[in-house]
């Protein structure tokens, strides 16, 4: 008695008879099942019959694939693969063209089944198809069926492509090279040539001799989308298989401005959307072209290469118009080091050290030199503007350029092989010469703008780079069609807009969270806010060094302010330049916390109102004031950084019993909430958690395994 799981309920049909509904026992041999069906229909010779699917690719049922049969399937009782192969083998040799045409048409459909293909090839049926193509005496319709059947048979990998004759390859190539020709034949011929090229380098050479890149480009100009797609597929196959010299020659044609404009105008824009297959080939073309930069990206600067050293010094000369010919060697060396430091190199005495890291290697030097030569005024403005800032607020051009080049390489996937399924191409690539270099020129200026918007210091470098990466990826995700469009769009995506988008996305994520997770989040908030409050008060107890800014805007005197350990007094007083953390007893002035009446920030501060219209936005955003006793008394602050501003305004708000409101508090709360929720949701069942921290192991005997990260960006 068969088990229920081995039974499949199916229908079996055959032309001219009423279908049978049977319960197929998967344990029973197929020959026995077919014999029972033939007996029911009183058909002699069950060994001449087989079962076949009726839908989609009409695959034969065999012992190896029978378990794929599902309940409700409709199967057909038909001739065995061997008998069918024999009949079609004879049919395509018939003297009547109608019989040949019908046989080849049926062959084109059934050849997709591997069981049939094995039977047909075992009779050398594929050689018969090759002969039909080589003789080329048949009508276009018969030739189309012949080529389609041949391609389907070869797809199974039973016969090697390398067994094909040069005559056959030339004939297939002639179908592609003929200008006015049947589109169906050209389509299949392009398909066959693509498979040949991908199968071996020797066939690539034969096909390359017969088909020119220019001819394939001509096929992209036709209105038939299938021809366009197949021609692009063959082009990409030739590119991927070609050696370096052949590839460069082909890319020269494919990167021609008129060709790229045609791609944008007639393939991408005409339809609005691109077929998935064509999108993949456009992605492959983009990938292969950009990967020509890989060697520069993976090559470090060679200190003994005079051309590379000259390029570095030319970059310096472009930024600073200083005559150094009449200077002594020592003075010239000192001047060069000073100027390389202003350029933003970490190792100003030997700037080449900054370009040793790969990636981006020499590609970073290329992008900097391109910016300096093509956009000289913007380059000089960037360098001189940052040279005149305070050291802590200057944006280092070289360091930023090296990291930005690396970011662009990662975004554009330079150095990564083209994925077999990728389709994420950038329309802007087909509309712009030297895409990487031009994107760099736009983005390095964006970086400088973002640096100023974030009021960044050297310590904020990684944070700025993360924001710039987000600005670029968000803009490219909008599929800009030109560099000008990209430039306009990315510049509207300023720092405040990035913060707004992040907040909006966080809120959206919260809305999609399950109710229990939202409830847990609300329960955790008070505890984490208290943690932030304590951190703020502790920071005020440590104290901060502030500068006094006189009416002439000179930063001269220093003063120090700190909160007493019992949180009842604010102590402050003037200090010397070299005082790092003066004891609380040395601070002569103090204000009782109980006497503090209010906290003012920005333009509402008295010391900002005194010089109304003269204060720049940077100073306004760092200013805060506490009022005490009565409104006339106030203590004015200008924080050394935005971080200190957030810490002090939050801490003072806590002392006044108010809610903290800085952006730093919101960011920290979000991070702590995210971490805490992840920890709470960890599956820790049956995992022992120790009561005490693990013992710290002894230090190693030496530290030779350590890597020096001082010259690299994390």
XYZ file of C-alpha atoms in Angstrom:
714
model
C 0.000 0.000 0.000
C 1.696 3.249 -1.094
C 1.998 6.065 1.483
C -0.082 9.205 0.974
C 3.033 11.409 0.507
C 4.111 9.296 -2.494
C 0.813 9.855 -4.352
C 0.380 12.728 -6.846
C -3.010 13.405 -8.469
C -2.550 14.299 -12.155
C -4.328 14.291 -15.520
C -2.907 12.592 -18.623
C -4.146 13.558 -22.065
C -3.583 12.429 -25.644
C -4.923 13.754 -28.908
C -8.271 12.162 -29.847
C -9.050 10.492 -26.494
C -10.675 11.529 -23.222
C -8.091 12.498 -20.522
C -7.360 10.101 -17.671
C -7.295 11.232 -14.032
C -4.868 9.055 -12.145
C -3.095 8.841 -8.805
C 0.592 8.635 -9.694
C 2.594 6.482 -7.293
C 6.081 8.037 -7.230
C 7.540 4.723 -6.034
C 6.327 2.870 -9.095
C 8.651 2.790 -12.178
C 7.627 5.182 -14.984
C 7.541 2.304 -17.466
C 4.869 0.620 -15.320
C 2.833 3.844 -15.118
C 3.001 4.329 -18.914
C 2.029 0.685 -19.462
C -1.105 1.151 -17.300
C -2.089 4.303 -19.235
C -1.583 2.550 -22.601
C -3.638 -0.442 -21.397
C -6.488 1.866 -20.387
C -6.498 3.402 -23.894
C -5.754 0.049 -25.571
C -2.534 1.356 -27.135
C 0.000 -1.261 -28.290
C 3.760 -0.930 -27.682
C 3.962 1.091 -24.417
C 7.745 1.183 -24.844
C 7.190 3.678 -27.712
C 5.545 6.238 -25.430
C 6.684 8.745 -22.827
C 5.126 11.418 -20.599
C 5.651 15.088 -21.212
C 4.525 18.386 -19.621
C 1.901 20.305 -21.602
C 2.804 23.797 -20.289
C 5.887 25.994 -20.826
C 8.961 24.083 -21.977
C 7.386 20.732 -22.788
C 9.940 18.708 -20.864
C 9.950 14.922 -20.922
C 9.306 13.184 -17.607
C 12.228 10.959 -16.569
C 13.144 9.069 -13.425
C 15.501 11.934 -12.489
C 12.913 14.741 -12.684
C 9.648 12.942 -11.838
C 9.668 14.272 -8.246
C 9.018 17.762 -9.689
C 5.487 16.673 -10.654
C 2.949 18.487 -8.463
C -0.693 17.805 -7.690
C -2.927 19.065 -10.500
C -0.291 18.775 -13.259
C -1.493 17.973 -16.777
C 0.800 15.600 -18.676
C 0.707 14.388 -22.265
C 1.294 10.851 -23.509
C 3.555 11.242 -26.536
C 6.338 9.592 -28.520
C 9.567 8.719 -26.706
C 12.497 11.153 -27.149
C 14.375 8.619 -29.276
C 11.427 7.998 -31.587
C 10.724 11.751 -31.855
C 14.407 12.472 -32.628
C 14.412 9.811 -35.350
C 11.253 11.189 -36.975
C 12.548 14.782 -36.959
C 15.968 13.669 -38.223
C 14.237 12.164 -41.242
C 11.802 15.074 -41.613
C 14.489 17.736 -41.987
C 16.059 15.704 -44.810
C 12.770 15.480 -46.721
C 12.712 16.591 -50.344
C 9.568 18.638 -49.647
C 10.312 22.111 -48.280
C 7.014 22.175 -46.330
C 7.933 19.001 -44.415
C 11.427 20.331 -43.761
C 10.038 23.626 -42.494
C 7.512 21.944 -40.135
C 10.127 19.494 -38.857
C 12.638 22.259 -38.142
C 9.965 24.385 -36.460
C 9.055 21.496 -34.143
C 12.750 20.781 -33.579
C 13.373 24.413 -32.520
C 10.763 24.041 -29.779
C 11.537 20.553 -28.478
C 15.356 20.975 -28.518
C 15.116 22.915 -25.246
C 14.545 19.559 -23.520
C 17.864 17.948 -22.575
C 16.547 14.371 -22.873
C 15.483 14.949 -26.467
C 18.684 16.890 -27.233
C 20.835 13.935 -26.170
C 18.905 11.617 -28.494
C 19.051 14.007 -31.451
C 22.767 14.772 -31.025
C 23.556 11.056 -30.692
C 22.262 10.731 -34.279
C 24.571 13.612 -35.374
C 21.501 15.755 -35.913
C 23.427 18.903 -34.959
C 25.861 18.268 -37.833
C 22.914 18.094 -40.199
C 21.869 21.571 -39.006
C 25.429 22.852 -39.504
C 25.358 21.578 -43.097
C 22.048 23.348 -43.791
C 23.619 26.627 -42.583
C 26.840 26.132 -44.550
C 24.962 25.312 -47.781
C 22.647 28.282 -47.164
C 20.132 27.196 -49.834
C 16.988 27.345 -47.683
C 14.412 30.105 -47.281
C 14.689 32.674 -44.507
C 11.939 30.937 -42.514
C 13.665 27.538 -42.644
C 17.024 29.163 -41.842
C 15.516 30.883 -38.779
C 14.145 27.555 -37.444
C 17.481 25.851 -38.200
C 19.519 28.422 -36.269
C 17.040 28.486 -33.356
C 17.146 24.683 -33.064
C 20.949 24.686 -33.295
C 21.254 27.306 -30.534
C 18.864 25.372 -28.273
C 20.849 22.143 -28.755
C 24.201 23.820 -28.080
C 22.895 25.478 -24.902
C 22.895 22.085 -23.155
C 26.691 21.859 -23.361
C 26.629 18.347 -24.821
C 28.754 19.355 -27.818
C 31.736 21.735 -27.636
C 31.542 24.987 -29.571
C 35.162 24.499 -30.610
C 34.153 21.602 -32.886
C 32.514 24.055 -35.298
C 34.164 24.706 -38.650
C 35.530 28.056 -39.840
C 33.061 27.878 -42.771
C 30.123 27.734 -40.349
C 31.462 30.682 -38.318
C 31.984 32.766 -41.468
C 28.441 31.986 -42.627
C 26.914 33.034 -39.268
C 29.036 36.214 -39.332
C 27.828 36.970 -42.866
C 24.219 36.950 -41.621
C 25.186 39.630 -39.078
C 27.277 41.679 -41.505
C 24.584 41.835 -44.188
C 22.891 45.228 -43.985
C 19.362 44.532 -45.296
C 18.657 41.075 -43.908
C 15.980 39.084 -42.095
C 15.800 40.353 -38.480
C 14.957 36.920 -37.012
C 18.052 35.341 -38.591
C 20.280 38.203 -37.425
C 18.921 37.956 -33.906
C 19.722 34.225 -33.543
C 23.075 34.676 -35.335
C 24.109 37.333 -32.811
C 23.120 34.941 -30.028
C 25.240 32.136 -31.516
C 28.278 34.394 -31.970
C 28.009 35.587 -28.346
C 28.088 31.983 -27.095
C 31.088 31.222 -29.306
C 33.049 34.202 -27.976
C 32.322 33.327 -24.343
C 33.229 29.656 -24.834
C 36.908 30.051 -25.803
C 39.592 32.585 -26.727
C 40.343 30.834 -30.053
C 36.722 31.312 -31.154
C 36.886 34.919 -29.950
C 39.763 35.510 -32.374
C 37.818 33.933 -35.265
C 34.687 35.972 -34.547
C 36.730 39.169 -34.107
C 38.178 38.666 -37.606
C 34.715 38.413 -39.124
C 32.725 40.987 -37.099
C 33.879 44.571 -36.575
C 32.947 46.717 -33.589
C 31.648 49.368 -35.987
C 29.234 46.871 -37.563
C 27.850 45.899 -34.166
C 27.445 49.564 -33.262
C 25.419 49.958 -36.486
C 23.058 47.261 -35.193
C 22.388 49.414 -32.128
C 20.910 52.072 -34.403
C 18.069 49.854 -35.650
C 14.539 50.147 -34.257
C 14.272 46.440 -33.407
C 14.932 46.233 -29.640
C 15.840 42.529 -29.784
C 18.541 43.207 -32.380
C 19.830 46.098 -30.252
C 19.998 43.885 -27.147
C 21.699 40.960 -28.914
C 24.231 43.280 -30.585
C 25.033 44.852 -27.213
C 25.364 41.352 -25.701
C 27.918 40.366 -28.361
C 29.808 43.628 -27.872
C 30.065 42.986 -24.122
C 31.145 39.371 -24.720
C 33.920 40.579 -27.046
C 34.987 43.213 -24.502
C 35.083 40.744 -21.613
C 37.082 38.154 -23.568
C 39.484 40.556 -25.314
C 43.061 41.162 -24.231
C 44.139 44.592 -22.982
C 45.086 45.991 -26.400
C 41.923 44.780 -28.150
C 39.813 46.041 -25.253
C 41.345 49.513 -25.395
C 40.739 49.667 -29.146
C 37.098 48.660 -28.718
C 36.526 51.018 -25.787
C 37.885 53.875 -27.863
C 34.979 53.370 -30.276
C 32.433 52.700 -27.535
C 33.488 55.796 -25.578
C 33.171 58.003 -28.607
C 30.980 60.968 -27.684
C 28.514 60.434 -30.538
C 28.052 56.768 -29.559
C 27.382 57.603 -25.915
C 24.948 60.342 -26.895
C 23.142 57.844 -29.099
C 22.875 55.418 -26.152
C 21.348 58.181 -24.018
C 19.027 59.521 -26.692
C 17.842 56.462 -28.608
C 18.203 53.539 -26.196
C 17.672 54.969 -22.730
C 15.529 58.057 -23.225
C 13.378 57.038 -26.175
C 11.618 54.316 -24.235
C 11.930 55.919 -20.811
C 12.810 52.520 -19.442
C 15.280 49.905 -20.629
C 14.661 46.185 -20.848
C 16.306 44.208 -18.057
C 18.665 42.499 -20.505
C 19.783 45.776 -22.108
C 20.138 47.372 -18.646
C 22.540 44.572 -17.732
C 24.692 45.149 -20.827
C 24.796 48.906 -20.218
C 25.927 48.122 -16.669
C 28.641 45.772 -18.022
C 29.875 48.430 -20.487
C 30.052 50.975 -17.666
C 31.879 48.494 -15.425
C 34.468 47.500 -18.053
C 35.152 51.138 -18.984
C 35.560 52.354 -15.406
C 37.722 49.356 -14.548
C 40.334 50.729 -16.947
C 41.216 52.969 -13.976
C 41.858 49.964 -11.736
C 45.590 49.787 -12.418
C 46.085 53.433 -11.322
C 43.911 52.817 -8.278
C 46.018 49.843 -7.175
C 49.418 51.419 -7.900
C 51.119 53.304 -5.045
C 53.249 56.350 -5.679
C 56.817 55.429 -6.611
C 59.276 57.759 -4.849
C 61.863 57.097 -7.577
C 59.509 57.981 -10.448
C 60.397 61.491 -11.570
C 57.106 62.041 -13.458
C 55.056 61.286 -10.352
C 57.210 63.540 -8.174
C 56.918 66.315 -10.782
C 53.117 65.931 -10.742
C 53.121 66.454 -6.959
C 55.226 69.616 -7.227
C 53.136 70.894 -10.142
C 50.079 70.530 -7.898
C 51.821 72.654 -5.266
C 52.889 75.259 -7.848
C 49.298 75.523 -9.111
C 48.111 76.474 -5.633
C 50.868 78.887 -4.613
C 52.422 81.436 -6.950
C 55.723 81.679 -5.090
C 59.101 82.223 -6.751
C 61.626 79.869 -5.155
C 64.427 79.917 -7.730
C 66.622 82.391 -5.799
C 66.182 80.645 -2.450
C 68.751 78.401 -0.818
C 68.132 74.656 -0.890
C 67.308 74.597 2.828
C 64.919 77.549 2.524
C 63.292 76.021 -0.564
C 62.794 72.701 1.253
C 61.243 74.488 4.241
C 58.927 76.483 1.961
C 57.830 73.330 0.108
C 57.040 71.555 3.371
C 54.991 74.542 4.549
C 53.049 74.682 1.289
C 52.394 70.923 1.232
C 51.017 71.274 4.750
C 48.683 74.038 3.534
C 47.644 71.699 0.704
C 46.468 69.262 3.373
C 49.082 66.499 3.163
C 49.588 64.615 6.421
C 53.299 64.104 5.725
C 54.284 67.578 4.541
C 58.032 66.798 4.370
C 57.364 63.761 2.153
C 53.827 64.116 0.708
C 54.266 61.031 -1.448
C 53.751 58.932 1.696
C 50.073 59.960 1.658
C 49.686 58.309 -1.763
C 51.249 54.972 -0.871
C 47.945 53.528 0.340
C 46.043 51.506 -2.269
C 43.340 52.013 -3.162
C 43.164 54.853 -4.272
C 46.900 55.010 -5.039
C 47.896 57.147 -8.030
C 44.267 57.681 -8.969
C 44.015 60.209 -6.114
C 46.963 62.139 -7.577
C 45.292 62.024 -11.016
C 42.015 63.468 -9.696
C 43.786 66.237 -7.747
C 45.879 67.223 -10.778
C 42.786 67.152 -13.013
C 40.959 69.513 -10.639
C 43.994 71.809 -10.439
C 44.393 72.049 -14.236
C 40.759 72.032 -15.402
C 39.264 74.120 -12.580
C 42.282 76.168 -11.511
C 40.383 79.057 -9.920
C 38.167 76.748 -7.858
C 41.259 74.764 -6.808
C 43.132 77.880 -5.675
C 40.073 79.193 -3.870
C 39.680 75.888 -1.985
C 43.336 75.804 -0.857
C 43.719 79.498 0.005
C 40.368 79.677 1.800
C 41.326 76.781 4.073
C 44.873 78.054 4.538
C 43.479 81.253 6.077
C 41.220 79.480 8.581
C 42.207 78.511 12.087
C 44.082 75.196 12.026
C 41.291 73.326 13.777
C 38.695 74.393 11.192
C 40.661 74.048 7.963
C 39.516 71.404 5.479
C 42.666 69.535 4.295
C 42.535 69.404 0.500
C 44.907 66.470 -0.078
C 43.599 64.282 2.736
C 40.009 64.991 1.659
C 40.831 64.336 -2.011
C 42.434 60.978 -1.274
C 39.450 59.832 0.780
C 36.930 61.264 -1.703
C 38.620 59.425 -4.588
C 38.335 56.198 -2.596
C 34.635 56.867 -1.902
C 33.924 57.517 -5.601
C 35.772 54.308 -6.540
C 33.593 52.360 -4.099
C 30.356 53.993 -5.268
C 31.206 53.426 -8.963
C 32.542 49.924 -8.118
C 35.887 50.537 -9.823
C 38.009 47.428 -9.451
C 35.032 45.113 -8.991
C 34.291 42.611 -11.779
C 30.942 43.070 -13.485
C 28.232 40.993 -11.842
C 26.422 38.432 -13.999
C 23.072 39.822 -12.879
C 23.929 43.508 -12.296
C 21.817 46.170 -13.988
C 22.547 49.277 -11.905
C 24.098 51.535 -14.534
C 24.370 55.337 -14.276
C 22.815 57.276 -17.158
C 25.257 60.099 -16.421
C 28.115 57.760 -17.457
C 26.896 57.775 -21.078
C 26.533 61.564 -21.051
C 29.885 62.603 -19.644
C 33.553 62.311 -20.642
C 35.934 61.423 -17.783
C 33.110 60.706 -15.375
C 35.258 59.945 -12.314
C 37.378 63.082 -12.696
C 34.385 65.356 -13.326
C 32.431 63.882 -10.413
C 35.490 64.449 -8.229
C 35.660 68.123 -9.239
C 32.011 68.634 -8.268
C 32.241 66.599 -5.071
C 35.463 68.118 -3.699
C 33.772 71.526 -3.801
C 30.679 69.965 -2.219
C 32.922 68.542 0.508
C 34.317 71.999 1.294
C 30.771 73.402 1.444
C 29.590 70.587 3.730
C 32.660 71.030 5.943
C 31.665 74.660 6.544
C 28.002 73.783 7.097
C 28.998 71.240 9.753
C 31.525 73.683 11.283
C 33.876 70.725 11.242
C 37.296 70.357 12.799
C 39.998 67.809 11.961
C 38.413 65.440 14.510
C 35.170 65.490 12.492
C 36.892 64.343 9.283
C 35.333 60.856 9.179
C 31.899 62.243 10.024
C 32.107 64.772 7.163
C 33.185 62.049 4.744
C 30.197 59.905 5.779
C 27.838 62.820 5.058
C 29.496 63.486 1.666
C 29.210 59.788 0.761
C 25.499 59.955 1.622
C 25.032 63.132 -0.444
C 26.625 61.462 -3.481
C 24.803 58.110 -3.181
C 21.425 59.752 -2.620
C 21.917 61.994 -5.655
C 23.105 59.176 -7.931
C 20.154 57.065 -6.781
C 17.935 59.691 -8.441
C 19.511 58.701 -11.822
C 20.820 62.150 -12.904
C 21.142 62.322 -16.677
C 23.948 64.898 -16.843
C 26.774 66.306 -14.755
C 24.991 69.660 -14.498
C 21.863 67.966 -13.167
C 23.988 66.022 -10.648
C 25.769 69.209 -9.553
C 22.528 71.125 -8.973
C 20.887 68.238 -7.153
C 23.814 67.342 -4.880
C 24.292 70.977 -3.825
C 20.667 71.251 -2.698
C 21.237 68.198 -0.511
C 23.002 70.179 2.223
C 23.842 68.982 5.738
C 20.526 70.141 7.264
C 18.638 68.313 4.507
C 20.629 65.125 5.188
C 19.729 65.383 8.896
C 16.069 65.930 7.971
C 16.046 62.900 5.672
C 17.717 60.729 8.302
C 15.147 61.798 10.887
C 12.295 61.153 8.454
C 13.627 57.670 7.670
C 14.063 56.891 11.359
C 10.473 57.924 12.038
C 9.310 55.750 9.157
C 11.252 52.804 10.581
C 9.673 53.405 13.965
C 6.209 53.384 12.407
C 6.914 49.973 10.890
C 8.163 48.514 14.182
C 5.972 45.997 15.967
C 3.946 47.487 18.898
C 5.938 45.543 21.553
C 9.210 47.035 20.219
C 7.734 50.565 20.278
C 6.552 49.982 23.835
C 10.019 48.764 24.833
C 11.553 51.867 23.225
C 9.315 54.193 25.235
C 10.137 52.339 28.463
C 13.884 52.644 27.803
C 13.873 56.383 26.978
C 13.720 57.796 30.556
C 16.620 55.605 31.705
C 18.797 56.569 28.745
C 17.923 60.274 29.003
C 19.033 60.170 32.631
C 22.311 58.600 31.493
C 22.844 61.483 29.040
C 21.971 64.042 31.744
C 24.578 62.594 34.087
C 27.170 62.605 31.306
C 26.441 66.290 30.598
C 26.789 67.257 34.276
C 30.018 65.272 34.572
C 31.340 67.091 31.513
C 30.499 70.469 33.105
C 32.336 69.346 36.247
C 35.442 68.650 34.142
C 35.230 72.175 32.756
C 36.110 73.798 29.413
C 38.548 76.465 28.221
C 36.854 79.427 26.498
C 38.261 82.432 24.620
C 37.209 86.004 25.122
C 36.456 87.845 21.898
C 36.950 91.584 22.135
C 35.025 94.224 20.203
C 37.830 94.208 17.637
C 37.222 90.489 17.107
C 40.663 89.595 18.449
C 40.898 86.256 20.193
C 43.253 87.056 23.043
C 42.420 86.124 26.654
C 41.458 82.666 27.899
C 39.094 81.814 30.714
C 37.987 78.554 32.262
C 34.581 77.529 33.598
C 33.516 74.416 35.503
C 30.683 73.155 37.665
C 31.388 72.227 41.268
C 31.186 68.504 42.155
C 28.012 69.109 44.200
C 26.404 70.873 41.196
C 25.696 74.031 43.249
C 28.276 76.506 41.925
C 29.696 77.571 38.569
C 33.358 78.563 39.034
C 35.162 80.623 36.398
C 38.156 82.865 35.932
C 40.962 83.988 33.607
C 43.776 81.507 32.994
C 47.146 81.427 31.217
C 47.647 79.962 27.762
C 49.494 76.918 29.090
C 46.939 76.050 31.791
C 45.307 72.775 30.840
C 42.880 71.939 33.649
C 43.165 74.501 36.463
C 42.022 73.404 39.971
C 38.674 74.755 41.085
C 40.347 76.751 43.898
C 42.274 78.898 41.396
C 39.094 80.161 39.714
C 38.295 83.478 41.423
C 34.660 84.000 40.340
C 31.565 81.907 41.032
C 27.815 81.955 40.419
C 25.355 79.951 42.524
C 23.324 77.653 40.295
C 20.227 78.657 42.246
C 20.687 82.256 41.038
C 20.731 81.322 37.323
C 17.512 82.634 35.770
C 17.820 81.748 32.108
C 19.830 80.387 29.176
C 20.102 82.326 25.901
C 21.629 81.078 22.661
C 22.699 82.539 19.321
C 21.503 85.995 18.327
C 19.545 86.418 21.591
C 22.828 86.631 23.545
C 23.834 90.122 24.744
C 27.389 89.839 23.379
C 25.935 89.002 19.939
C 23.515 91.939 20.030
C 26.336 94.385 20.787
C 27.949 93.625 17.413
C 24.755 93.030 15.472
C 25.456 92.468 11.790
C 29.168 91.943 12.371
C 29.074 88.405 13.745
C 29.431 85.566 11.296
C 27.139 82.535 11.411
C 29.880 80.308 12.841
C 30.253 82.487 15.958
C 26.474 82.898 16.312
C 26.003 79.130 16.354
C 28.565 78.758 19.172
C 27.338 81.579 21.411
C 25.304 81.108 24.620
C 24.659 83.167 27.749
C 23.423 82.508 31.291
C 21.530 85.274 33.088
C 21.529 85.433 36.884
C 20.222 87.478 39.851
C 18.420 90.011 37.704
C 18.333 90.394 33.920
C 21.252 92.867 33.823
C 23.820 90.298 34.961
C 25.011 87.717 32.472
C 27.936 85.425 31.719
C 28.706 85.168 28.014
C 30.235 82.123 26.309
C 31.532 81.267 22.852
C 32.094 77.506 22.714
C 35.313 76.236 21.111
C 33.307 73.759 19.011
C 29.757 72.725 18.239
C 30.241 69.623 20.402
C 31.145 71.769 23.415
C 28.188 74.041 22.661
C 25.806 71.057 22.768
C 27.371 69.669 25.967
C 27.178 72.987 27.838
C 23.692 74.047 26.701
C 22.361 70.561 27.538
C 24.124 70.579 30.926
C 22.835 74.051 31.814
C 19.319 73.028 30.748
C 19.542 70.074 33.162
C 20.621 72.420 36.003
C 17.641 74.674 35.209
C 15.255 71.705 35.182
C 14.567 72.000 31.448
C 14.564 69.436 28.652
C 17.770 68.954 26.671
C 17.296 69.961 23.033
C 20.643 69.781 21.187
C 21.173 67.737 18.025
C 23.976 65.855 19.816
C 21.518 64.700 22.500
C 19.029 63.467 19.883
C 21.755 61.594 18.002
C 23.161 59.988 21.165
C 19.700 58.998 22.380
C 18.964 57.337 19.036
C 22.248 55.399 19.124
C 21.722 54.260 22.724
C 18.111 53.245 22.031
C 19.126 51.269 18.956
C 21.911 49.455 20.820
C 19.755 48.737 23.866
C 16.846 47.373 21.820
C 19.181 45.108 19.842
C 20.673 43.802 23.091
C 17.245 43.226 24.632
C 16.049 41.345 21.548
C 19.056 39.020 21.412
C 18.158 35.353 21.696
C 20.166 34.437 24.821
C 18.281 31.308 25.767
C 20.624 28.618 27.180
C 23.599 30.988 26.824
C 25.398 31.434 30.175
C 26.129 35.070 31.016
C 29.011 35.493 33.499
C 28.481 37.559 36.651
C 31.877 39.210 36.344
C 33.974 40.484 33.465
C 36.440 38.020 31.911
C 40.073 38.167 33.004
C 42.207 40.428 30.850
C 44.966 38.317 29.231
C 48.632 39.106 29.718
C 50.168 41.460 27.140
C 52.061 39.776 24.275
C 55.826 39.459 24.385
C 56.142 41.835 21.400
C 53.939 44.003 19.205
C 55.409 43.152 15.813
C 51.960 42.131 14.579
C 50.595 45.694 14.923
C 49.877 47.734 11.809
C 50.579 51.454 11.658
C 47.340 53.210 10.722
C 48.734 56.700 11.173
C 48.839 57.333 7.421
C 45.521 55.711 6.534
C 41.891 56.638 6.810
C 39.672 54.280 8.723
